[in-house]
Short mmCIF file of C-alpha atoms in Angstrom, two decimals:
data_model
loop_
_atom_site.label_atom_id
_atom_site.label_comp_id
_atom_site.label_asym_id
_atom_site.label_seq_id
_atom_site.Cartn_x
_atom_site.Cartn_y
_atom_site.Cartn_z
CA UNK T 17 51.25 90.39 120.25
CA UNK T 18 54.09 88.19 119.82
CA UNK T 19 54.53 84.84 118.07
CA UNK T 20 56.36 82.13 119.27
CA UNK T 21 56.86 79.26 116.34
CA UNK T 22 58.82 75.89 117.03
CA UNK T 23 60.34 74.30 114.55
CA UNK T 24 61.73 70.24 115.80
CA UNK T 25 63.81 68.79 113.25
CA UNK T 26 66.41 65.47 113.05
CA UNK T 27 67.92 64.74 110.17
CA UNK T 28 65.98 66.66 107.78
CA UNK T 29 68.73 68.23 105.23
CA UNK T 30 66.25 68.18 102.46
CA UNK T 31 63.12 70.31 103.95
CA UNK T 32 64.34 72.36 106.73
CA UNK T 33 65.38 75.62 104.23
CA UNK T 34 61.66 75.70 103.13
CA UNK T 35 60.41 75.39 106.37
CA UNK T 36 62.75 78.04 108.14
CA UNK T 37 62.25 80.42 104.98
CA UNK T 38 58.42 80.04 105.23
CA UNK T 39 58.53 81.42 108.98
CA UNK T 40 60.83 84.06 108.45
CA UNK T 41 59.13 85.02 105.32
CA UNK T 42 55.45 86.05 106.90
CA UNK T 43 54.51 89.37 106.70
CA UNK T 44 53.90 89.54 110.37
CA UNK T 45 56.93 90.82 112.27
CA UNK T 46 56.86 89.91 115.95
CA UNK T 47 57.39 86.27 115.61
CA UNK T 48 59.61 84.75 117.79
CA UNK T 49 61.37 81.57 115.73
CA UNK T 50 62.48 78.69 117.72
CA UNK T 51 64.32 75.34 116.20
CA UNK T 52 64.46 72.42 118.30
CA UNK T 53 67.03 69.98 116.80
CA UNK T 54 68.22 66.67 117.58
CA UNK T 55 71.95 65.77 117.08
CA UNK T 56 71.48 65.87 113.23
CA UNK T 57 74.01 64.18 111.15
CA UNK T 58 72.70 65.10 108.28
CA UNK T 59 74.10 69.15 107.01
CA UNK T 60 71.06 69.96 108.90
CA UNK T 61 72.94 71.96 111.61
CA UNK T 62 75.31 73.71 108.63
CA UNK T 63 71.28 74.58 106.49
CA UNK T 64 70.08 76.49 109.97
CA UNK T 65 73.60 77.71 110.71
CA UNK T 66 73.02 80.02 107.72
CA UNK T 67 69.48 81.36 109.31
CA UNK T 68 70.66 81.73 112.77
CA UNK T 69 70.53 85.65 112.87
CA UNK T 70 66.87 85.49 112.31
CA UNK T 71 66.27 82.45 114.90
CA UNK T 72 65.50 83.86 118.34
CA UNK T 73 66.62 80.49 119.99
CA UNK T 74 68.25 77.63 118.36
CA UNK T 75 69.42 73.94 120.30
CA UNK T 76 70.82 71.08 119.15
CA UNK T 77 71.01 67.98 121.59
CA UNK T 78 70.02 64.62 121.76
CA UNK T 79 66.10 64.41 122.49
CA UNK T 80 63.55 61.47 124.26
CA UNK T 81 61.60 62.14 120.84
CA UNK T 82 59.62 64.13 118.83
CA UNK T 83 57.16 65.49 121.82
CA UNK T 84 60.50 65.91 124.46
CA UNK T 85 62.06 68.49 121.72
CA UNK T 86 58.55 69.90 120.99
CA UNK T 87 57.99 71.00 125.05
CA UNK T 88 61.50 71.98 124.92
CA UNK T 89 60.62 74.92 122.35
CA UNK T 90 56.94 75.69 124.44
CA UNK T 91 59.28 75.96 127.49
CA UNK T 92 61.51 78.44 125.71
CA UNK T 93 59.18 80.47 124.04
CA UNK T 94 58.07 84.20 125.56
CA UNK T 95 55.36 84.36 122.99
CA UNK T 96 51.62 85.32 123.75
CA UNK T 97 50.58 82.37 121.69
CA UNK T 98 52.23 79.27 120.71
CA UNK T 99 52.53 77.30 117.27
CA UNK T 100 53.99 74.70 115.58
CA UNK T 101 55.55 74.15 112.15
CA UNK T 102 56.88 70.90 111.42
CA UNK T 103 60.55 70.63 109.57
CA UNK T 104 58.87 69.01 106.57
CA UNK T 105 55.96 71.81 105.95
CA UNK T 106 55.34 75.19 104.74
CA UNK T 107 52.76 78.13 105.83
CA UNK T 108 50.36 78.25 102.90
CA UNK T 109 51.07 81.83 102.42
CA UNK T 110 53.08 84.69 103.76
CA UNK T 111 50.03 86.39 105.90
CA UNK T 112 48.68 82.94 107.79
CA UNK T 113 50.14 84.42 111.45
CA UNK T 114 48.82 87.99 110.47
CA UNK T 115 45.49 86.42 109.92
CA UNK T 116 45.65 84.38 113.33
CA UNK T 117 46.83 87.29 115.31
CA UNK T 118 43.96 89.30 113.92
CA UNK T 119 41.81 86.70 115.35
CA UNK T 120 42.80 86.53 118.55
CA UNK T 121 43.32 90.74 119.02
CA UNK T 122 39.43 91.05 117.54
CA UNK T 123 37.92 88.05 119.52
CA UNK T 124 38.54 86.85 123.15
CA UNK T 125 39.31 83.59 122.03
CA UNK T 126 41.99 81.19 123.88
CA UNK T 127 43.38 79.33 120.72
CA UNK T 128 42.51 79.04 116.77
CA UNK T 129 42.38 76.28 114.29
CA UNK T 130 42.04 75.50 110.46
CA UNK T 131 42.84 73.61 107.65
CA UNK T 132 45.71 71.68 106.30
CA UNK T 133 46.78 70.42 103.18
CA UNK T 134 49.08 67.63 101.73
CA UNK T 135 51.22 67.14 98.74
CA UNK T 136 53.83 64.97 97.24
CA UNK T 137 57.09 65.71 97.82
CA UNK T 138 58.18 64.51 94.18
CA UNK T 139 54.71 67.50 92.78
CA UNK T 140 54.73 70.02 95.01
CA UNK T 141 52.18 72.15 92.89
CA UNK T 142 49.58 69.17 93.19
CA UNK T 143 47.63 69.28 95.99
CA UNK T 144 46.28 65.46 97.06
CA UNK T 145 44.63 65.69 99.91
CA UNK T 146 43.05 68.57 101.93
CA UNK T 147 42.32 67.82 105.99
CA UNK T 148 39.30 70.68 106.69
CA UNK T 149 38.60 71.00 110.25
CA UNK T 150 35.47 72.48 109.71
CA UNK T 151 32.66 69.60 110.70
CA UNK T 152 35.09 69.64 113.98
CA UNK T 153 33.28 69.69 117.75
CA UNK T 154 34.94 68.47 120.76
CA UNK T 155 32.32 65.76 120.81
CA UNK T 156 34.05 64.08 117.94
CA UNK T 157 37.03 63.41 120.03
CA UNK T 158 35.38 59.89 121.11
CA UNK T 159 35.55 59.30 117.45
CA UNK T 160 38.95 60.30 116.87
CA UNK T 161 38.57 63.04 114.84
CA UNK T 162 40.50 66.17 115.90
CA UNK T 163 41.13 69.41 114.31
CA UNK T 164 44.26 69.95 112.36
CA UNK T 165 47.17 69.79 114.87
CA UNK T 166 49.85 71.88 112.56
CA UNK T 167 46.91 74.63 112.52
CA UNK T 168 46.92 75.05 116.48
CA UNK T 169 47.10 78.06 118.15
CA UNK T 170 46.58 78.26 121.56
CA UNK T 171 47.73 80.91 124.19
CA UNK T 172 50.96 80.54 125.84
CA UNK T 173 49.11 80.87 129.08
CA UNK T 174 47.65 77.59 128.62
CA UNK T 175 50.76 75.16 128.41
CA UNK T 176 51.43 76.25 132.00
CA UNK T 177 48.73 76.14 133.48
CA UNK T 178 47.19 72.62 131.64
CA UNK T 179 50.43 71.39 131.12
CA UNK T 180 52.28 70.56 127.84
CA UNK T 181 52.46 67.36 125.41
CA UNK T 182 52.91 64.06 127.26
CA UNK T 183 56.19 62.42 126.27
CA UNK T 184 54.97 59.25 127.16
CA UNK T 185 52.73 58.76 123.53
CA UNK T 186 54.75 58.02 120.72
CA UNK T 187 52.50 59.78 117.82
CA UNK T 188 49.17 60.83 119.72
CA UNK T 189 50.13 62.82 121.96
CA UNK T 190 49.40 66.22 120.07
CA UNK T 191 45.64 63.87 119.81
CA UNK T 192 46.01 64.08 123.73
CA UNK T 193 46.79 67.66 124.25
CA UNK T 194 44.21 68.78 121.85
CA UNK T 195 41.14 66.82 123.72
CA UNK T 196 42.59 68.07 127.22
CA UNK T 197 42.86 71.95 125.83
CA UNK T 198 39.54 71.87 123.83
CA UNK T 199 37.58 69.45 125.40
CA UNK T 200 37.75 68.80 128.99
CA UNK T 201 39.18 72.18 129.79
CA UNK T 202 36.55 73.75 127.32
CA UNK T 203 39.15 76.36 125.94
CA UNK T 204 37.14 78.67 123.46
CA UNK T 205 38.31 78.36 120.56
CA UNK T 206 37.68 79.65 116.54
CA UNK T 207 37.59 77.57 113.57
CA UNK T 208 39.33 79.48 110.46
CA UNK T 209 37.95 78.37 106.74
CA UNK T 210 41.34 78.62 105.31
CA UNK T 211 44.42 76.17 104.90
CA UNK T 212 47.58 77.17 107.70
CA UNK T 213 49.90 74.75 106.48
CA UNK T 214 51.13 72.21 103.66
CA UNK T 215 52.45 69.11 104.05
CA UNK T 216 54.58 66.18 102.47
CA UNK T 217 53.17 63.10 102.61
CA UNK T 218 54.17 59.51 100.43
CA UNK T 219 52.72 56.33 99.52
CA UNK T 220 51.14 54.16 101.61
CA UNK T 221 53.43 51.60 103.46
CA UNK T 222 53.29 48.82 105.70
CA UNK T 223 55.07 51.35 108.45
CA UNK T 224 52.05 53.55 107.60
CA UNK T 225 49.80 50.79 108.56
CA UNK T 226 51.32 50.00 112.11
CA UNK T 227 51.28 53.54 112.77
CA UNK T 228 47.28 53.38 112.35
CA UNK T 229 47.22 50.70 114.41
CA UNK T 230 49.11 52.06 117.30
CA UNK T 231 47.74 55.64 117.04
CA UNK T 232 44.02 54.50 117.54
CA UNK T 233 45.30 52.62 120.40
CA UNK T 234 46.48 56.04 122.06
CA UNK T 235 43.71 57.55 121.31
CA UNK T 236 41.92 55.36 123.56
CA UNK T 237 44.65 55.61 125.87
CA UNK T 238 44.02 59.70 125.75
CA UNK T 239 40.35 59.43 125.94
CA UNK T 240 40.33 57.02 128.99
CA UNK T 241 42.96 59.30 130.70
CA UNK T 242 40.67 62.56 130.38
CA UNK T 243 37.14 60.65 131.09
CA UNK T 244 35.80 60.39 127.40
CA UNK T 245 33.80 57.27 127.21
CA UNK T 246 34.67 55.69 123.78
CA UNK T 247 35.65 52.19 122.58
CA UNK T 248 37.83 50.52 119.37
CA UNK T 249 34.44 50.73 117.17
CA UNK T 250 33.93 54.53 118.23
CA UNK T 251 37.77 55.53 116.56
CA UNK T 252 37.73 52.91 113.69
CA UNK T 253 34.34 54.12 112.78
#
């Protein structure tokens, strides 16, 4: 069964080695690798330069955004199943896609899904946050509570036929996918008790806040679009 992981990155000098290394570095073999980058400026074209031999398929053009480069990977990938890794994370642990593959060759299951979690980039051996997906059911979608995106694994199959991420959100869109794969398309999928991925995150800012602000209001926007009755007081609460 064969892998297909998709790396977007712009401007990310500082993270992209750990990320690339932390792909190539799993103990399961048949991964196809795919970076998606935009233009950088930055060295980060001269960092994945030096990984290219072990990148199955590596761009770099200008992009619509973060969800335009992220369906240009799906589109490329041959993969049975499809995940993502973003250019400031790392796989918890060399054997995370062994473990995922094992799940979908024992079970007939469509996609799987876990835990994440977050450190700061200045401690990277403190963990301050961990996102468990566990309490997850696609009812909770009217709430705004989703699983773990960077733990999603779905089969290839499925981008096709249910289409990909809509380019038209500017940070809910994997919010959108998510409800239309596991929710209104009922795709069966298994929960995992185990963290996929670690993350960088920093302090709160007023950026931070706005971006709260106008990913609740996609989130609406998503569950309007796929018939999930919800309001404002539903997601804040």
């Amino acid at each position: 069964m064969k892998v297909s992981i998709i790396t977007v990155v712009h401007n990310n000098a500082s993270t992209i080695k750990n990320a690339i290394e932390s792909v190539i570095n799993q103990s399961y073999q048949n991964i196809e690798y795919i970076v998606v980058d935009g233009a950088s400026t930055d060295g980060t074209i001269e960092i994945i330069n030096n990984y290219k031999h072990l990148i199955a398929h590596f761009i770099s053009e200008p992009d619509a955004g973060i969800y335009n480069a992220i369906n240009k990977g799906i589109k490329l990938a041959t993969g049975d199943i499809v995940g993502i890794l973003n250019s400031d994370d790392f796989f918890c642990s060399k054997n995370i896609i062994e473990k995922v593959v094992n799940e979908f060759l024992k079970d007939n299951i469509d996609a799987v899904y876990g835990d994440v979690q977050f450190i700061n980039p200045n401690n990277e051996n403190k963990i301050i946050r961990y996102y468990s997906s566990k309490r997850f059911k696609p009812s909770m979608f009217k709430y705004g509570f989703m699983p773990a995106h960077p733990s999603f694994y779905a089969k290839r199959s499925f981008f096709n036929e249910l289409g990909y991420y809509k380019e038209t959100y500017k940070i809910g869109a994997d919010f959108e996918l998510l409800l239309r794969f596991l929710l209104k398309n009922n795709l069966n999928a298994k929960y995992l008790e185990m963290s996929f991925v670690t993350m960088r995150t920093g302090g709160i800012s007023n950026r931070s806040y706005k971006s709260n602000l106008l990913l609740n209001k996609e989130i609406l926007q998503a569950c309007r679009e796929n018939n999930v009755k919800t309001n404002l007081i539903n997601i804040y609460s």
